[in-house]
Amino acid sequence: MLTYTLRRVLGMIPTLLLISAVCFVVINLQPGSFLDQYLEDPRVTKETVAAITRQLGLDQPAWVQYVTWVKGIVLHGDFGFSFANGRPVSSLIWERLGWTVFLAVLTLVVSWAIAIPLGIYTAINRYGPAATVANFLGYVSLATPDFLVALLLIALVLNLGGTNVGGLFSPDMIDAPWSGARVLDLLNHLWIPMIAIGLEGVAGLMRQMRASTLDVINQDYVRTARSKGLDERTVLWRHAVRNAINPLISLAGLSLPSLISGTIIASIVLNLPTIGPFLYDSLLNKDQYVAMTLLLFSAALLLIGNLLADLALAWSDPRVRFE
């Protein structure tokens, strides 16, 4: 397993290098540049624009800009300079990464805790009225965009008399030190983004778990376990569910890139301090180093997620071997 892990990690290096080149080319192919706002301003002279161009390093050939960017990442952990914010890209990302990881991990854990039992229940009782209702609600959740759910929840809270809607804290608690009151205020705001962002994930995981459970409950090894006299709970959890959950483990690795690019519109609607809206703003402002870094980071998370999913699959299923 260690050899396999090291081989996969080393294989990520050329992959990320190729992805970085693709990100650089794609971002630079978009029409215009960050300097357009100065060119369109009659108060800014051409000499000033030329000075800003030299200061930002945009007067260099494209390949020189790319090599400088990659060299800074490898040698110094420097991801470039944000034109729009006037600060290093790394500091801007770290400011938002904590809340992004917190919301993503919490939503993922809650989604799994709800979806797995629902998927098992709807598979075992697939003709029951409760399972029918759950399946119908799952279809509705899959068809409803997350930003629309966010807007509906905001309207509901406002109609019920709420005032502090959006964000993770009330205005007076944003910069306050951590205390019991601040934690309660966070919990009071947290349920809206969790429902808006996690509802579609719960529906998708439930459908996947239901299909996997239906696929394994009639397999020969499950019937053999029943014929040995094992109780139904043991047959279900030790034999059926353990094999039915394998496809979901593989899907879990694909969810890591959503830390950056997932639920961008919902995060904008809810005014969440996450990386998604930051990526959206960088693309609008043509802040190339921020956009390239976030796209590269998203690709790295996908590679890491696939590796972790493969390792978790080998841990959960003794039949899987990588040696």
Coordinates of C-alpha atoms in Angstrom, one line a residue:
M1 CA 0.0 0.0 0.0
L2 CA 2.9 2.4 0.8
T3 CA 4.5 1.8 -2.6
Y4 CA 1.2 2.3 -4.3
T5 CA 0.6 5.6 -2.4
L6 CA 4.1 6.9 -3.2
R7 CA 3.7 6.0 -6.9
R8 CA 0.4 7.9 -7.0
V9 CA 1.8 10.9 -5.3
L10 CA 4.8 11.1 -7.6
G11 CA 2.4 10.7 -10.6
M12 CA 0.6 13.8 -9.4
I13 CA 3.6 16.0 -10.1
P14 CA 3.6 15.9 -13.9
T15 CA -0.2 15.9 -13.9
L16 CA -0.3 19.1 -11.9
L17 CA 2.4 20.6 -14.1
L18 CA 0.3 19.9 -17.2
I19 CA -2.8 21.2 -15.5
S20 CA -1.0 24.4 -14.5
A21 CA -0.1 25.0 -18.1
V22 CA -3.7 24.4 -19.3
C23 CA -5.0 26.8 -16.6
F24 CA -2.5 29.5 -17.6
V25 CA -3.4 29.1 -21.3
V26 CA -7.2 29.1 -20.7
I27 CA -7.1 32.2 -18.4
N28 CA -4.9 34.1 -20.9
L29 CA -7.2 33.2 -23.8
Q30 CA -10.1 35.2 -22.3
P31 CA -10.6 38.5 -24.1
G32 CA -9.2 41.6 -22.4
S33 CA -7.1 41.9 -19.3
F34 CA -7.0 43.5 -15.9
L35 CA -5.6 46.6 -17.5
D36 CA -8.8 47.3 -19.5
Q37 CA -10.3 49.2 -16.6
Y38 CA -7.4 51.7 -16.8
L39 CA -7.5 51.9 -20.6
E40 CA -11.2 52.9 -20.5
D41 CA -10.6 55.6 -17.8
P42 CA -9.8 58.9 -19.5
R43 CA -8.1 60.2 -16.4
V44 CA -5.4 57.5 -16.7
T45 CA -2.6 58.3 -19.2
K46 CA -0.9 55.8 -21.4
E47 CA 2.3 56.3 -19.5
T48 CA 0.6 55.3 -16.3
V49 CA -0.9 52.2 -17.9
A50 CA 2.6 51.3 -19.2
A51 CA 4.1 51.7 -15.7
I52 CA 1.3 49.5 -14.2
T53 CA 1.9 46.9 -16.9
R54 CA 5.6 46.8 -16.0
Q55 CA 4.9 46.7 -12.3
L56 CA 2.5 43.7 -12.6
G57 CA 4.9 41.9 -15.0
L58 CA 2.4 41.8 -17.8
D59 CA 4.9 43.2 -20.3
Q60 CA 6.8 39.9 -20.2
P61 CA 6.1 37.2 -22.8
A62 CA 3.5 34.6 -21.8
W63 CA 6.0 31.8 -21.3
V64 CA 8.1 34.0 -19.0
Q65 CA 5.0 34.8 -16.9
Y66 CA 4.2 31.1 -16.7
V67 CA 7.7 30.0 -15.7
T68 CA 7.9 32.8 -13.1
W69 CA 4.6 31.7 -11.6
V70 CA 5.5 28.0 -11.4
K71 CA 8.9 28.8 -10.1
G72 CA 7.4 30.9 -7.3
I73 CA 5.1 28.1 -6.3
V74 CA 7.7 25.4 -6.3
L75 CA 10.5 27.3 -4.6
H76 CA 8.7 29.8 -2.3
G77 CA 5.1 28.7 -2.1
D78 CA 4.3 32.0 -3.8
F79 CA 1.1 31.8 -6.0
G80 CA 1.5 35.2 -7.4
F81 CA 0.0 38.7 -6.7
S82 CA -3.7 39.6 -6.8
F83 CA -4.1 42.6 -9.1
A84 CA -7.6 43.5 -7.8
N85 CA -6.7 43.2 -4.1
G86 CA -3.1 44.3 -4.1
R87 CA -2.1 41.4 -1.9
P88 CA -0.4 38.0 -2.3
V89 CA -2.7 35.3 -3.6
S90 CA -1.8 32.9 -0.8
S91 CA -2.9 35.2 2.0
L92 CA -6.3 35.9 0.3
I93 CA -6.9 32.1 -0.1
W94 CA -6.0 31.2 3.5
E95 CA -8.4 33.8 4.8
R96 CA -11.3 31.9 3.1
L97 CA -10.0 28.4 3.2
G98 CA -10.9 27.7 6.8
W99 CA -14.6 28.5 6.5
T100 CA -14.7 26.7 3.1
V101 CA -13.4 23.5 4.6
F102 CA -15.6 23.8 7.7
L103 CA -18.8 24.2 5.6
A104 CA -17.9 21.6 3.1
V105 CA -16.9 18.9 5.7
L106 CA -19.8 19.6 7.9
T107 CA -22.3 19.5 5.0
L108 CA -20.6 16.3 3.7
V109 CA -20.8 14.6 7.1
V110 CA -24.4 15.6 7.7
S111 CA -25.4 14.6 4.1
W112 CA -23.9 11.1 4.6
A113 CA -25.5 10.7 8.0
I114 CA -28.9 11.4 6.5
A115 CA -28.6 9.9 3.1
I116 CA -27.1 6.5 4.0
P117 CA -29.9 5.4 6.3
L118 CA -32.6 6.8 4.0
G119 CA -31.1 4.9 1.0
I120 CA -31.0 1.7 3.0
Y121 CA -34.6 2.2 4.2
T122 CA -36.0 3.0 0.8
A123 CA -34.3 -0.1 -0.7
I124 CA -35.6 -2.5 2.0
N125 CA -39.1 -0.9 2.0
R126 CA -39.2 0.2 -1.6
Y127 CA -43.0 -0.4 -1.9
G128 CA -43.9 1.3 1.4
P129 CA -45.6 4.7 1.5
A130 CA -42.7 6.3 3.5
A131 CA -40.2 5.1 1.0
T132 CA -42.3 6.4 -1.9
V133 CA -42.5 9.8 -0.3
A134 CA -38.8 9.9 0.4
N135 CA -38.1 8.9 -3.2
F136 CA -40.4 11.7 -4.5
L137 CA -38.8 14.3 -2.3
G138 CA -35.4 13.0 -3.5
Y139 CA -36.4 13.6 -7.1
V140 CA -37.7 17.1 -6.2
S141 CA -34.4 17.9 -4.4
L142 CA -32.3 16.8 -7.4
A143 CA -34.3 19.0 -9.7
T144 CA -34.1 22.1 -7.5
P145 CA -31.0 24.3 -7.8
D146 CA -29.2 25.0 -4.6
F147 CA -29.5 28.8 -5.1
L148 CA -33.2 28.5 -5.5
V149 CA -33.4 26.6 -2.2
A150 CA -31.3 29.4 -0.6
L151 CA -33.7 32.1 -1.9
L152 CA -36.7 30.1 -0.7
L153 CA -35.2 29.7 2.8
I154 CA -34.3 33.4 3.0
A155 CA -37.9 34.4 2.0
L156 CA -39.2 32.0 4.6
V157 CA -37.1 33.4 7.4
L158 CA -38.0 37.0 6.4
N159 CA -41.7 36.2 6.3
L160 CA -41.4 34.7 9.8
G161 CA -40.0 37.9 11.1
G162 CA -36.3 37.2 10.8
T163 CA -33.9 40.0 10.0
N164 CA -30.3 38.7 10.0
V165 CA -30.4 36.5 6.9
G166 CA -27.2 35.5 5.0
G167 CA -23.7 35.2 6.1
L168 CA -22.6 33.1 9.0
F169 CA -22.8 35.8 11.7
S170 CA -25.0 38.8 12.7
P171 CA -23.4 42.1 11.9
D172 CA -22.4 42.7 15.6
M173 CA -20.8 39.2 15.8
I174 CA -18.6 39.2 12.7
D175 CA -15.5 40.6 14.3
A176 CA -16.4 39.7 17.9
P177 CA -14.1 37.3 19.8
W178 CA -15.2 33.7 20.2
S179 CA -17.7 33.1 23.0
G180 CA -20.8 31.2 23.7
A181 CA -22.9 33.9 22.3
R182 CA -20.9 33.9 19.0
V183 CA -21.2 30.1 18.7
L184 CA -25.0 30.3 19.2
D185 CA -25.1 33.1 16.6
L186 CA -23.1 30.8 14.2
L187 CA -25.5 27.9 14.8
N188 CA -28.5 30.2 14.2
H189 CA -27.1 31.1 10.8
L190 CA -25.6 27.8 9.8
W191 CA -28.7 25.8 9.1
I192 CA -29.7 27.8 6.0
P193 CA -26.4 27.1 4.1
M194 CA -26.4 23.5 5.2
I195 CA -29.8 22.9 3.9
A196 CA -29.3 24.8 0.7
I197 CA -25.9 23.3 -0.1
G198 CA -26.5 19.8 1.3
L199 CA -30.1 19.1 0.1
E200 CA -29.0 18.0 -3.4
G201 CA -26.2 16.0 -2.1
V202 CA -28.5 14.1 0.3
A203 CA -30.9 13.3 -2.6
G204 CA -28.1 12.1 -4.8
L205 CA -26.4 10.0 -2.2
M206 CA -29.7 8.5 -1.1
R207 CA -30.5 7.4 -4.7
Q208 CA -27.0 6.0 -5.1
M209 CA -27.2 4.1 -1.8
R210 CA -30.7 2.8 -2.7
A211 CA -29.6 1.5 -6.1
S212 CA -26.4 -0.2 -4.6
T213 CA -28.4 -1.8 -1.8
L214 CA -31.0 -3.1 -4.2
D215 CA -28.2 -4.5 -6.3
V216 CA -26.6 -6.5 -3.4
I217 CA -29.5 -7.7 -1.2
N218 CA -30.3 -10.5 -3.6
Q219 CA -26.7 -11.6 -4.3
D220 CA -25.7 -15.2 -3.5
Y221 CA -23.5 -14.3 -0.5
V222 CA -26.4 -12.5 1.1
R223 CA -28.7 -15.4 0.6
T224 CA -26.0 -17.7 2.0
A225 CA -25.7 -15.5 5.1
R226 CA -29.5 -15.8 5.6
S227 CA -29.4 -19.5 5.1
K228 CA -26.8 -19.8 7.9
G229 CA -29.4 -18.5 10.3
L230 CA -27.9 -15.0 10.8
D231 CA -30.4 -12.4 11.9
E232 CA -31.5 -9.9 9.4
R233 CA -29.7 -7.0 11.0
T234 CA -26.4 -8.8 10.8
V235 CA -27.0 -9.8 7.2
L236 CA -27.9 -6.3 6.2
W237 CA -25.1 -4.3 7.9
R238 CA -22.3 -6.8 7.8
H239 CA -22.8 -8.2 4.3
A240 CA -25.1 -6.1 2.2
V241 CA -24.3 -2.5 3.3
R242 CA -20.6 -3.1 3.5
N243 CA -20.6 -4.0 -0.2
A244 CA -23.3 -1.5 -1.2
I245 CA -21.4 1.5 0.2
N246 CA -18.3 0.9 -2.0
P247 CA -19.6 3.1 -5.0
L248 CA -20.3 5.9 -2.5
I249 CA -16.7 5.8 -1.3
S250 CA -15.5 6.3 -4.8
L251 CA -17.9 9.2 -5.3
A252 CA -16.6 10.9 -2.0
G253 CA -13.3 11.6 -3.6
L254 CA -14.9 13.6 -6.4
S255 CA -16.6 15.9 -3.9
L256 CA -13.4 17.6 -2.7
P257 CA -13.2 20.0 -5.7
S258 CA -16.5 21.4 -4.5
L259 CA -14.5 23.1 -1.8
I260 CA -13.7 25.7 -4.4
S261 CA -16.0 25.5 -7.4
G262 CA -19.1 23.9 -6.0
T263 CA -22.2 25.9 -5.0
I264 CA -20.7 29.3 -6.2
I265 CA -24.1 30.8 -6.9
A266 CA -25.6 29.6 -3.6
S267 CA -22.6 31.0 -1.7
I268 CA -23.1 34.4 -3.4
V269 CA -26.8 34.4 -2.6
L270 CA -26.1 33.6 1.0
N271 CA -23.0 35.9 1.3
L272 CA -20.8 33.1 2.6
P273 CA -17.1 33.8 3.2
T274 CA -15.9 30.9 1.0
I275 CA -13.6 30.4 -1.9
G276 CA -16.3 29.9 -4.5
P277 CA -17.4 33.5 -4.8
F278 CA -13.8 34.6 -4.7
L279 CA -13.1 32.5 -7.8
Y280 CA -16.2 34.1 -9.5
D281 CA -14.9 37.6 -8.7
S282 CA -11.4 36.8 -9.9
L283 CA -12.8 35.7 -13.2
L284 CA -14.9 38.8 -13.6
N285 CA -12.1 41.1 -12.6
K286 CA -9.6 39.1 -14.8
D287 CA -7.4 38.7 -11.8
Q288 CA -5.3 36.0 -13.5
Y289 CA -3.1 34.7 -10.7
V290 CA -6.0 34.2 -8.3
A291 CA -8.1 32.4 -11.0
M292 CA -5.2 30.2 -12.0
T293 CA -4.3 29.3 -8.5
L294 CA -7.8 28.4 -7.5
L295 CA -8.3 26.2 -10.7
L296 CA -5.0 24.5 -10.0
F297 CA -6.0 24.0 -6.3
S298 CA -9.3 22.5 -7.5
A299 CA -7.4 20.0 -9.7
A300 CA -5.1 19.1 -6.9
L301 CA -8.0 18.4 -4.6
L302 CA -9.5 16.1 -7.3
L303 CA -6.3 14.1 -7.5
I304 CA -6.0 13.9 -3.7
G305 CA -9.6 13.0 -3.4
N306 CA -9.3 10.1 -5.9
L307 CA -6.2 8.8 -4.0
L308 CA -8.0 9.0 -0.6
A309 CA -11.1 7.3 -2.1
D310 CA -9.0 4.4 -3.5
L311 CA -7.2 3.9 -0.1
A312 CA -10.5 4.0 1.7
L313 CA -12.0 1.5 -0.7
A314 CA -9.1 -0.9 -0.1
W315 CA -9.6 -0.5 3.6
S316 CA -13.3 -1.2 3.5
D317 CA -13.2 -4.0 0.9
P318 CA -10.6 -6.7 1.5
R319 CA -11.1 -7.9 -2.1
V320 CA -9.4 -4.7 -3.4
R321 CA -5.6 -4.9 -3.6
F322 CA -3.2 -2.5 -5.2
E323 CA 0.0 -4.5 -4.9

